[in-house]
Short mmCIF file of C-alpha atoms and ligand atoms in Angstrom, two decimals:
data_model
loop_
_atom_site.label_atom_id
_atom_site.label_comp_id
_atom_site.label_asym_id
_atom_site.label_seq_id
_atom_site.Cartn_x
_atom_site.Cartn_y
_atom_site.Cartn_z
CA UNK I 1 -23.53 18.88 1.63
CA UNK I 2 -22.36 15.76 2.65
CA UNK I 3 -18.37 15.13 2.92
CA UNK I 4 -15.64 12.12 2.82
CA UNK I 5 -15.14 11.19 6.86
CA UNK I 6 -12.49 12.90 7.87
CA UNK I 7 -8.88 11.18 7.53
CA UNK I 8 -10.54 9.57 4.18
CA UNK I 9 -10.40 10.61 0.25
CA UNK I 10 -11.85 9.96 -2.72
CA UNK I 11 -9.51 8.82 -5.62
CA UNK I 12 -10.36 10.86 -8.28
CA UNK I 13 -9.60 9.76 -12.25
CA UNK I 14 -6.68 12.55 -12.32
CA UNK I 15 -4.84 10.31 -9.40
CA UNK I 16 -5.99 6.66 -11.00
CA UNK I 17 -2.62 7.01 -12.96
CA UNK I 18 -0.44 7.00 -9.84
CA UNK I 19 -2.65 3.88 -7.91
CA UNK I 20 -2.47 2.02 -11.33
CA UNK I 21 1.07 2.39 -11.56
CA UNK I 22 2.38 1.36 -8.34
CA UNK I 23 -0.27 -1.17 -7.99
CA UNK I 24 1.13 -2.95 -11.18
CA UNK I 25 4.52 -2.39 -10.51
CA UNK I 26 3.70 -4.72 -6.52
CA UNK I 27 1.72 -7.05 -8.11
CA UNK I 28 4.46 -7.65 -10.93
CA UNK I 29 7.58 -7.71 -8.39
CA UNK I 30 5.50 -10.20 -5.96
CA UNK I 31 4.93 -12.65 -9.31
CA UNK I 32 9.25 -12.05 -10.11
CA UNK I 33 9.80 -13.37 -6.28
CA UNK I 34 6.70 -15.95 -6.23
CA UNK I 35 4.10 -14.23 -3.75
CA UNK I 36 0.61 -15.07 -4.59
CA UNK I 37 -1.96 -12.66 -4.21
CA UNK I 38 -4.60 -13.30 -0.67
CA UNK I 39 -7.53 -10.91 -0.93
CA UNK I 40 -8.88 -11.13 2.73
CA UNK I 41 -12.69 -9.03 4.12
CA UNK I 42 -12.30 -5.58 4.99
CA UNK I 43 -13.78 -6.46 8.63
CA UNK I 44 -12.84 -9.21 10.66
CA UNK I 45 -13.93 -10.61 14.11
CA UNK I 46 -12.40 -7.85 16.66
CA UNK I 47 -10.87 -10.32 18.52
CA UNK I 48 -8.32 -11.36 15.26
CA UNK I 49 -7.25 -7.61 15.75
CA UNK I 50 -7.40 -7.40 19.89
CA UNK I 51 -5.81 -10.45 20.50
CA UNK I 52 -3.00 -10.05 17.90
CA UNK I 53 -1.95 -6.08 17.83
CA UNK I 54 -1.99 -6.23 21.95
CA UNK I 55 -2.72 -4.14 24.18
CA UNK I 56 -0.28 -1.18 24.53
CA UNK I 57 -0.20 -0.68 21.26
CA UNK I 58 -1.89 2.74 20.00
CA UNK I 59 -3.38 1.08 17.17
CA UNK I 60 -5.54 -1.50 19.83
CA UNK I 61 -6.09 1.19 22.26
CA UNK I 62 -7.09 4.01 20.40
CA UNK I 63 -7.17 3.65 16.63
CA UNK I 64 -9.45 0.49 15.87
CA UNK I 65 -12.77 1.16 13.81
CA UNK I 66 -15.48 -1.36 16.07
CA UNK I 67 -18.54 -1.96 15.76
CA UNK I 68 -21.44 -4.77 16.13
CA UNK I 69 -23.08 -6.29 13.03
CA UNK I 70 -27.17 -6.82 13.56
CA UNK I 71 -26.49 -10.40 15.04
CA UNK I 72 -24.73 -8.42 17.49
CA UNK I 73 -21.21 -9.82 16.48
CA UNK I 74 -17.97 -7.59 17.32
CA UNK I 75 -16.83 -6.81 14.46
CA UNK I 76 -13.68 -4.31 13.55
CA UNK I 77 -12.42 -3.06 10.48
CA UNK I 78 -9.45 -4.36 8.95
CA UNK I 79 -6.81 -2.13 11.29
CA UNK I 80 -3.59 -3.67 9.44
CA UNK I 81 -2.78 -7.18 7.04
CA UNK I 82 -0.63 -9.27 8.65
CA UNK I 83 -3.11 -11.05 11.40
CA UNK I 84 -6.00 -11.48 8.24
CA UNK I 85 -3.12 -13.19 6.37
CA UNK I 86 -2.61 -15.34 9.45
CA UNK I 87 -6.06 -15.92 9.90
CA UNK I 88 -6.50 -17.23 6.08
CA UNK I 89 -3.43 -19.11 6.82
CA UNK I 90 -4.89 -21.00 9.27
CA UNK I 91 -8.43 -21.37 7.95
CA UNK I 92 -8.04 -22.80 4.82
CA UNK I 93 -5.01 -25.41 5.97
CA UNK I 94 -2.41 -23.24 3.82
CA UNK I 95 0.13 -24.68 5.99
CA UNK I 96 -0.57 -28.11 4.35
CA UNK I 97 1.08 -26.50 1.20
CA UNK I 98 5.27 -26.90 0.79
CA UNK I 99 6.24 -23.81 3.57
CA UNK I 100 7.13 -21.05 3.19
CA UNK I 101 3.94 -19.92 1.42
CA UNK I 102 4.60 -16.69 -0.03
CA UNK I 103 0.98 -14.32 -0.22
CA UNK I 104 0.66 -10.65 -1.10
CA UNK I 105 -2.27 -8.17 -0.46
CA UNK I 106 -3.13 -4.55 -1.54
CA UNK I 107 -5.86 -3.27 0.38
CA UNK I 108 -7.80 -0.56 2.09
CA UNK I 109 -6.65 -0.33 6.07
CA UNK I 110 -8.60 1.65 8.80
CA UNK I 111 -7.08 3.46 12.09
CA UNK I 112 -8.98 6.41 13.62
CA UNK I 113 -5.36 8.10 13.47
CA UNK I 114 -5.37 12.24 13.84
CA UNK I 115 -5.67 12.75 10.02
CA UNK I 116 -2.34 15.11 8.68
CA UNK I 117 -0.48 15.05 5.25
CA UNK I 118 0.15 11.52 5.05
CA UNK I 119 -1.92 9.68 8.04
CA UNK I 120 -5.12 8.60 6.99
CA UNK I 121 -7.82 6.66 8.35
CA UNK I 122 -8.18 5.28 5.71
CA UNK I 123 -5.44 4.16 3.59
CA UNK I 124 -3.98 1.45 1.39
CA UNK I 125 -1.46 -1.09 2.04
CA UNK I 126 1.06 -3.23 -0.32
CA UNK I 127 1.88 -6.09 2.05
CA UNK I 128 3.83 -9.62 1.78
CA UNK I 129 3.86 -12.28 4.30
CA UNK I 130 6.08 -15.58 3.89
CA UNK I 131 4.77 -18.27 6.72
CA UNK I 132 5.90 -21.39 7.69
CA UNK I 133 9.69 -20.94 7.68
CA UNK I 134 12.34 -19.57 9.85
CA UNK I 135 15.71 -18.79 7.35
CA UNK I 136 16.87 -15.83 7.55
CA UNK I 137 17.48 -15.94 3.82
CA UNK I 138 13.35 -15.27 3.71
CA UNK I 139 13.92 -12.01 6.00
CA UNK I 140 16.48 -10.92 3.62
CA UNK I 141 14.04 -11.18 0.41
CA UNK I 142 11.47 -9.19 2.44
CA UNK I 143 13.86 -6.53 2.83
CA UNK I 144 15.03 -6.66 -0.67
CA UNK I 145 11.87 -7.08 -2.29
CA UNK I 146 10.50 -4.25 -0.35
CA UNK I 147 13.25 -1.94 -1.31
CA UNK I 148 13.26 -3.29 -5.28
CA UNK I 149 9.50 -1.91 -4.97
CA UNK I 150 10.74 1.47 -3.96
CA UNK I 151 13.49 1.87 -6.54
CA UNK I 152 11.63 0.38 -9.15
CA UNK I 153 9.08 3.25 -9.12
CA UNK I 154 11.80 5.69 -9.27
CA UNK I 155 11.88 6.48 -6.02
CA UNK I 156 15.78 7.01 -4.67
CA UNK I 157 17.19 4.76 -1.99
CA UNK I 158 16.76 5.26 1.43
CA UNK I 159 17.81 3.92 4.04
CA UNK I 160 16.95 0.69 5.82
CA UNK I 161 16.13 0.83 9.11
CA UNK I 162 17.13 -2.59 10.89
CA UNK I 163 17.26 -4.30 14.39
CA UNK I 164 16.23 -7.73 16.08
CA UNK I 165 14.09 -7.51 19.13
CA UNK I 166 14.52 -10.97 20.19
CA UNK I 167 12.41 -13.71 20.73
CA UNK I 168 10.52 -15.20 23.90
CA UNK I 169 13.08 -16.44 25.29
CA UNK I 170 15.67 -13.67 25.56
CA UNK I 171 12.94 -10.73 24.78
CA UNK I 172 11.64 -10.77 28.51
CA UNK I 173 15.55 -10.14 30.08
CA UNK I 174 16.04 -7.11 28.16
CA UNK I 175 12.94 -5.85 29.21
CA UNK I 176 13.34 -6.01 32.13
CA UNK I 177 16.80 -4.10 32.19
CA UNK I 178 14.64 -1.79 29.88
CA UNK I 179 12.23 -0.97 32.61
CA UNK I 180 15.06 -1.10 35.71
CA UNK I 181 17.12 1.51 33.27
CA UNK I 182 13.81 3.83 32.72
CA UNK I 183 12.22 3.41 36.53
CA UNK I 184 15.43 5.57 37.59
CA UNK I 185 13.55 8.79 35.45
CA UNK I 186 9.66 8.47 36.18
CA UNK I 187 9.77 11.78 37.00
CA UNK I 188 10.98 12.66 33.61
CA UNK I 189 9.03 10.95 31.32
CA UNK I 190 6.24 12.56 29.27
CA UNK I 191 2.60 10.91 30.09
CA UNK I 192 2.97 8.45 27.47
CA UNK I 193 6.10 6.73 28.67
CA UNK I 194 4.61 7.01 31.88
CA UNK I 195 2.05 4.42 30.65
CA UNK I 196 4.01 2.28 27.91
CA UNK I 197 6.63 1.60 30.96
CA UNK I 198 3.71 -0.26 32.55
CA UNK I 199 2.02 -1.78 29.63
CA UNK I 200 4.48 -1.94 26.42
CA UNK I 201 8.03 -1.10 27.34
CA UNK I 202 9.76 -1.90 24.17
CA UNK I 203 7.68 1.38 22.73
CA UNK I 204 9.49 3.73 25.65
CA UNK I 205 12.53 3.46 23.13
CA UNK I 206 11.49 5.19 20.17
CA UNK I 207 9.03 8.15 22.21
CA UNK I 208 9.66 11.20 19.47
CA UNK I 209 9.95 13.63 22.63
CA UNK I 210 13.37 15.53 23.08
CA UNK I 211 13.71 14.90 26.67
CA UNK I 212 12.59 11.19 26.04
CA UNK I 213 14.95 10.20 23.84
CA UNK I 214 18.03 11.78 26.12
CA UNK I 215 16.57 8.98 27.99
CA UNK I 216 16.54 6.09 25.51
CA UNK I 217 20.23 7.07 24.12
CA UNK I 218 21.72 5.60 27.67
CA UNK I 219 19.16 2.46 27.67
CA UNK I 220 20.39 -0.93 27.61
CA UNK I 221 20.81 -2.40 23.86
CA UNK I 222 18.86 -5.27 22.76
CA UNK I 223 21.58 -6.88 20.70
CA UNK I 224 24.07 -6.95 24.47
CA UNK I 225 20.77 -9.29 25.33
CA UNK I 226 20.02 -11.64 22.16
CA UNK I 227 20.09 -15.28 22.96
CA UNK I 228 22.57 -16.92 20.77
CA UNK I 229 19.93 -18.41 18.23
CA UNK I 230 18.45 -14.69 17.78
CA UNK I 231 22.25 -13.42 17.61
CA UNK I 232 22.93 -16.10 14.84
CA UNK I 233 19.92 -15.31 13.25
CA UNK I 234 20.33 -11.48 12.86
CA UNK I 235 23.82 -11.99 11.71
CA UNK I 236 22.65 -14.30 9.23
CA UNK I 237 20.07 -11.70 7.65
CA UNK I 238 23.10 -8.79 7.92
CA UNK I 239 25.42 -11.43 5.70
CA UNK I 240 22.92 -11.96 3.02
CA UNK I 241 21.72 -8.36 2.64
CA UNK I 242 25.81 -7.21 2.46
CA UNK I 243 25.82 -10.45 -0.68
CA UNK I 244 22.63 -8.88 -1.98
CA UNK I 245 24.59 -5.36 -2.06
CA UNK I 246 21.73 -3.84 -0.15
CA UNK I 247 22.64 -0.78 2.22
CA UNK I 248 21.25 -1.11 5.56
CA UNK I 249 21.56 0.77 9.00
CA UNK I 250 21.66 -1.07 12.51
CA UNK I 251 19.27 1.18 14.69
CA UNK I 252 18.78 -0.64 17.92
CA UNK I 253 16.05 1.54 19.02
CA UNK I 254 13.82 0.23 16.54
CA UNK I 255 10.97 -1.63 18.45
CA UNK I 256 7.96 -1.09 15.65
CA UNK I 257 4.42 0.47 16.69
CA UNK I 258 2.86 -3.40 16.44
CA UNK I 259 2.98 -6.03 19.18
CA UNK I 260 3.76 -9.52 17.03
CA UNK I 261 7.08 -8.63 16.38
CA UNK I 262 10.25 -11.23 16.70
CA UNK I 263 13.82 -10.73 15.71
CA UNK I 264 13.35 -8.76 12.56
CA UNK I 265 12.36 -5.56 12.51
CA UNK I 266 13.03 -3.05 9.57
CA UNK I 267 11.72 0.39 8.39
CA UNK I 268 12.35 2.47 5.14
CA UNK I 269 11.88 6.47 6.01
CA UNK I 270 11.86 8.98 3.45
CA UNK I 271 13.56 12.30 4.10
CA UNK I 272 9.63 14.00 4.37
CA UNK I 273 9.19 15.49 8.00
CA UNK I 274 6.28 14.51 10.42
CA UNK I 275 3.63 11.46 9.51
CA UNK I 276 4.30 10.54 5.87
CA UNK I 277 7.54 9.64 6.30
CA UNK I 278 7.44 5.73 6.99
CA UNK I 279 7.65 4.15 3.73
CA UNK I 280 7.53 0.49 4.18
CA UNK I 281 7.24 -0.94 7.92
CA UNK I 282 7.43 -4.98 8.64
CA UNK I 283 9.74 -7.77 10.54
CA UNK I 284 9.65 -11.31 12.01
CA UNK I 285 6.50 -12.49 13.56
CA UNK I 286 7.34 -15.98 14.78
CA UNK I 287 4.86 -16.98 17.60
CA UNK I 288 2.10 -14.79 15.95
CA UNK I 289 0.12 -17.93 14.19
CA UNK I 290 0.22 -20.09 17.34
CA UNK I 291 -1.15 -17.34 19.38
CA UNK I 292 -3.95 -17.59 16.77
CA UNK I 293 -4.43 -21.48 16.95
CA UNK I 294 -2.35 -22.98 14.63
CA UNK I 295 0.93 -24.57 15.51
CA UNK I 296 4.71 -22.83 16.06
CA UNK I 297 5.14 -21.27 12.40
CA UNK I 298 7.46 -18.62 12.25
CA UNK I 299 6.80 -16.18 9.41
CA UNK I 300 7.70 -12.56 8.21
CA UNK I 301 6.92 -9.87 6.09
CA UNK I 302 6.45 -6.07 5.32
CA UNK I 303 3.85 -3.75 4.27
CA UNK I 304 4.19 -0.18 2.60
CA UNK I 305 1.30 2.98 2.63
CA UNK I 306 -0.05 3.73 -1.13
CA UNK I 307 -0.99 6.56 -0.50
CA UNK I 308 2.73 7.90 0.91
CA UNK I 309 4.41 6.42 -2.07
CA UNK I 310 2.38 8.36 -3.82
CA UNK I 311 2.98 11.94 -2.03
CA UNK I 312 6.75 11.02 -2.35
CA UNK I 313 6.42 10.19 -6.15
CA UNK I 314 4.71 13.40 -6.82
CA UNK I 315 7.87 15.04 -4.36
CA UNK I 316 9.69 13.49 -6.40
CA UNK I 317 8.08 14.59 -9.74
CA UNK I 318 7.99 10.82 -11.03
CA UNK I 319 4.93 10.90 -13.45
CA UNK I 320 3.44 7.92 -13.59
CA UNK I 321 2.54 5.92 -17.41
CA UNK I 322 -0.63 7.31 -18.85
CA UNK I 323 -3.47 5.53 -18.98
CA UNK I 324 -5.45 5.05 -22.42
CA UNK I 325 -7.17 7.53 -23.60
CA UNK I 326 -9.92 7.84 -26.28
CA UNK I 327 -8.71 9.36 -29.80
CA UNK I 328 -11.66 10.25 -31.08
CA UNK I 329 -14.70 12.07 -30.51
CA UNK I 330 -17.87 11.10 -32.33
CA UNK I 331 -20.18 13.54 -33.31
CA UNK I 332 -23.54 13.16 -35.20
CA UNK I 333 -26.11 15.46 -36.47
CA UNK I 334 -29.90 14.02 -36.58
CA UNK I 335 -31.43 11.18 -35.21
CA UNK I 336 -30.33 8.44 -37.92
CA UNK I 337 -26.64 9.47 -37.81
CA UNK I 338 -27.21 9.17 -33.85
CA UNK I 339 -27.86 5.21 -34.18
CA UNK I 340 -24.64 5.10 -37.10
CA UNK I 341 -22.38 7.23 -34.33
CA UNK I 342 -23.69 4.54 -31.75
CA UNK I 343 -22.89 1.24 -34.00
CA UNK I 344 -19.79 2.55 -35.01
CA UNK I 345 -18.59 3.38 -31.59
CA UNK I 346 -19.22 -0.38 -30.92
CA UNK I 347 -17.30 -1.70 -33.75
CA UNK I 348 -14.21 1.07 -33.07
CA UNK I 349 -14.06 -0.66 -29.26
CA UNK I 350 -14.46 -4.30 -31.01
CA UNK I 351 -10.85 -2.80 -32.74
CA UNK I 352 -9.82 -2.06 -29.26
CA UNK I 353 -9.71 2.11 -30.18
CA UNK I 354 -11.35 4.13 -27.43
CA UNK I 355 -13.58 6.95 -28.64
CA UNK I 356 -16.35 8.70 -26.57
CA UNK I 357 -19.40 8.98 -28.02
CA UNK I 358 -21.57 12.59 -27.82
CA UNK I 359 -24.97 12.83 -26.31
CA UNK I 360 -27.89 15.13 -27.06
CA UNK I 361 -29.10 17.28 -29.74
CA UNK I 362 -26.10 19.34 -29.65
CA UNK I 363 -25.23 21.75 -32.43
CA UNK I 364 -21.77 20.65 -34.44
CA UNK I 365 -19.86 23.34 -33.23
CA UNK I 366 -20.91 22.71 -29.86
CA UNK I 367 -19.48 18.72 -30.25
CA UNK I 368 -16.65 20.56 -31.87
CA UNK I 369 -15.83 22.14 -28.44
CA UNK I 370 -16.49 19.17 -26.50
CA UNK I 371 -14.01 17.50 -27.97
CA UNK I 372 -11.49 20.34 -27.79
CA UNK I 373 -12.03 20.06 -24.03
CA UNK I 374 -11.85 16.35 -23.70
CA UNK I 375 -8.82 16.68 -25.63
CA UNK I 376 -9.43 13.50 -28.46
CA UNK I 377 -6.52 13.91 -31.47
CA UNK I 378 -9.57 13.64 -33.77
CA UNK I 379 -13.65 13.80 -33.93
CA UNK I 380 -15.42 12.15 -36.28
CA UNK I 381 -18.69 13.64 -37.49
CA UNK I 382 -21.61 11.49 -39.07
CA UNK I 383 -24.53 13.93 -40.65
CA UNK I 384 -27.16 13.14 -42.51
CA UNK I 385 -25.13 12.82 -45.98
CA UNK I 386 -22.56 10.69 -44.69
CA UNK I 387 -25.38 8.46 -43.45
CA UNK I 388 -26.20 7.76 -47.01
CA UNK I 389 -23.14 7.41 -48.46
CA UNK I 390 -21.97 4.92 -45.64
CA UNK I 391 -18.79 7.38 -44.76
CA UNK I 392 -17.41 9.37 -41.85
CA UNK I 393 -16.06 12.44 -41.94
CA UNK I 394 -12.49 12.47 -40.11
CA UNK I 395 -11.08 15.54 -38.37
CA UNK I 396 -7.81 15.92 -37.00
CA UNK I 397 -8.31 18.41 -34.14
CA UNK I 398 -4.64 19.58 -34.31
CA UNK I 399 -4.61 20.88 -37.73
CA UNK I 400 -8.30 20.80 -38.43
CA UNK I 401 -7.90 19.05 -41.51
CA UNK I 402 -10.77 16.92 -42.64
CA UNK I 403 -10.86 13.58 -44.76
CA UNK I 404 -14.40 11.28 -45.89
CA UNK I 405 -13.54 7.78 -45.22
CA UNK I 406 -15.92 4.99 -45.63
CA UNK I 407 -17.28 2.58 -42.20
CA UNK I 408 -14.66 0.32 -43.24
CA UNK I 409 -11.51 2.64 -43.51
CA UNK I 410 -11.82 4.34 -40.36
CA UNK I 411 -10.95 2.13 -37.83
CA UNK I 412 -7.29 1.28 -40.41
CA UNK I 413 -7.17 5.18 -40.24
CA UNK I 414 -7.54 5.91 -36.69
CA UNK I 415 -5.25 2.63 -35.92
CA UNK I 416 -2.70 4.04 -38.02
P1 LIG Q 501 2.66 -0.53 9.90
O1 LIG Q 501 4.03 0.04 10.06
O2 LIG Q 501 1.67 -0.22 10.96
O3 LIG Q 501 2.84 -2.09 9.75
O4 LIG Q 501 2.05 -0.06 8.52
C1 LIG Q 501 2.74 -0.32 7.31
C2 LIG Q 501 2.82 0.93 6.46
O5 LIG Q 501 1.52 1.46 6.23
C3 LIG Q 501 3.59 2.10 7.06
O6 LIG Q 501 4.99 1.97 6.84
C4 LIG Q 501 3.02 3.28 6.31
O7 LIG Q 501 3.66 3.41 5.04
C5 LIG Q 501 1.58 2.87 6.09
N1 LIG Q 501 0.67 3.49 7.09
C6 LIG Q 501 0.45 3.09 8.35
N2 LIG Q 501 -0.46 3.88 8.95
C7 LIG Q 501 -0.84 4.79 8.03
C8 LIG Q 501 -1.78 5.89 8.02
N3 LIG Q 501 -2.51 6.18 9.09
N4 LIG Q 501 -1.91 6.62 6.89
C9 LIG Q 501 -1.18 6.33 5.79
N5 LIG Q 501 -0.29 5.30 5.73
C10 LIG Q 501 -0.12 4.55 6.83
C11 LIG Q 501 1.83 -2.98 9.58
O8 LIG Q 501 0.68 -2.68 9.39
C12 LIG Q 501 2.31 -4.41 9.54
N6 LIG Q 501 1.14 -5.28 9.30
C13 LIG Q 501 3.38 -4.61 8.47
C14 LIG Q 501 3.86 -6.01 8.40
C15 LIG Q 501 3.54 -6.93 7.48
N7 LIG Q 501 4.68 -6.59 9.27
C16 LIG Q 501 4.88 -7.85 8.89
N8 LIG Q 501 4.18 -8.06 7.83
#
């Protein structure tokens, strides 16, 4: 028997409720703020991926899905949305258009993670990206919009998450303190640190380990480092979130597990232990679309995991809106009635009233029970004397009360 890769799932028609609803509820919030939707491949050129995550990063040293198409091209799954976004940005002269331009995606993402309640390799993201401007105003509708999206699902408020790493200019100084404050307990670190000290120092600050983080509570702070256009900057997004009355928390060991990152950097964690606790993840990436190509264009944005907004709705108990349902059943007996159950199946849908129609040579009490288990309010039956009398027999599977109606009364009826 063959199985779903590991760290993947199928979405079975029980769930589709959930993915419809907070599906809708992104796509409607990102037309209230004015992000258009950007559908981008589910593979991209490896190098989009390599050159932009950085090495350092888990995601580009361990977790990227590669492979070579038959031309022999490097290809890699699409390992996050951000760089894509960029790369459409680019390609199709987007930056022509009055900046910022304001996109949104929800798509499948791949990262050969170790699968546990909540990490996936494959799961779905609800990103936004607004490119080609620098106000911190934009930073604090990311924030804002993200957390609308979380609230407007039901979900309860959490808190943000929010520091500024910097930029290139003042970035490199703190890191350097970083590593001077950190090369004083080599001996201490776990095997990890050991290696982001060399390669991706930012990352030693938020290590999960115990005796790591004893470490990282006597670090230098970035914001003693900011440059005074970063330090204006993050004050700037502080003032407009405290106007837009949203609750935030400074955490200045908040580096992000991507490499892109300037300034802005905010998180949204539920109160869930272990991996499915990141809600929404995103920040300022100004120097990201030059290091693709194009020319300075600062930019930022934020992305949130489906399919942990999902585990916290059902934590939650939110039920998500139905979705329609068929009312009726129709069952026929004989061959003639078959073709009559068929047509009038067709002109019920015209009315836009789902029914499902049975199959077979089935006995009437055996439709009977199909529809019990299908749960329709109602089943209509066509035999072979309802055939000639151009009539339906209605039954209402509640009270099993039965009615004749003609063709022409039953969609009125079942509409009713
Ligand atoms: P990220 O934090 O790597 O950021 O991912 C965004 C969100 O995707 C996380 O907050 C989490 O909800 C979800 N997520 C990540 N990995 C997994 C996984 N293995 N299983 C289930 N859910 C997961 C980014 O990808 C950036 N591109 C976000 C961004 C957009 N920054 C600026 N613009």
């Amino acid at each position: 028997m063959y199985k779903a890769p590991r760290g993947t799932s199928d979405i079975l028609p029980q769930e589709q409720a959930y993915w419809k609803y907070v599906e809708q509820k992104a796509a409607f919030l990102c037309q209230l703020y004015g992000y258009q939707q950007l559908n981008t491949p589910i593979f991209e050129d490896f190098q989009l991926f390599a050159r932009t995550v950085a090495g350092g990063t888990d995601i580009a040293d361990k977790e990227m899905y590669i492979f070579e198409d038959r031309s022999g091209q490097k290809l890699a799954l699409r390992a996050e949305g951000t760089a894509p976004v960029c790369r459409a940005y680019l390609e199709h002269g987007l930056f022509n258009l009055p900046q910022p331009v304001r996109l949104y995606y929800i798509g499948p993402t791949f990262r050969y993670e170790r699968p546990q309640a909540g990490r996936y390799r494959q799961h779905h993201q609800f990103g936004c990206e607004a490119l080609g401007d620098a106000d911190p105003v934009l930073d604090a509708e990311a924030i804002d919009l993200a957390q609308r999206f979380l609230l407007s699902l039901g979900l309860p408020e959490f808190p943000i998450q929010l520091n500024s790493i910097g930029c290139k200019v003042c970035q490199p100084k703190y890191i350097e303190a970083l590593k001077q404050h950190y090369s004083d307990y080599i001996a201490r670190l776990c095997p990890d640190c050991k290696a982001r000290l060399a390669r991706n120092p930012l990352r030693l600050l938020d290590c999960k380990r115990a005796s790591c983080q004893k470490i990282a509570e006597t670090a230098p702070k970035i914001a003693d480092y900011l440059c005074g256009g970063c330090q204006a900057h993050f004050q700037d997004v502080q003032q407009y979130l405290q106007a837009l009355d949203i609750p935030f928390q400074l955490n200045y060991r908040l580096v992000r597990g991507l490499d892109y990152y300037t300034r802005t950097v905010f998180e949204v964690q539920s109160q869930a232990e272990g991996g499915q606790s990141g809600l929404v993840g995103g920040g300022r990436y100004d120097d990201l679309i030059e290091q693709l190509g194009g020319k300075p264009t600062p930019a930022v944005g934020f992305a949130s995991g489906i399919e942990r907004i999902i585990l916290n709705l059902k934590e939650q108990k939110i039920n998500p809106p139905g979705l329609l349902k068929p009312i009726a059943f129709i069952a026929y007996l004989g061959k003639e009635a078959k073709t009559e159950a068929a047509k009038l199946a067709s002109q019920l849908r015209d009315a836009e009233i789902a029914v499902i129609i049975a199959t077979g040579d089935k006995s009437l009490k055996s439709q009977l029970r199909q529809a019990n288990s299908l749960g329709t309010n109602y089943t209509i039956i066509i035999g072979e004397r309802e055939v000639k009398i151009h009539s339906v027999v209605l039954r209402d599977m509640i009270t099993n009360k039965q009615e004749t109606l003609s063709v022409t009364e039953i969609a009125k009826a079942l509409e009713r």
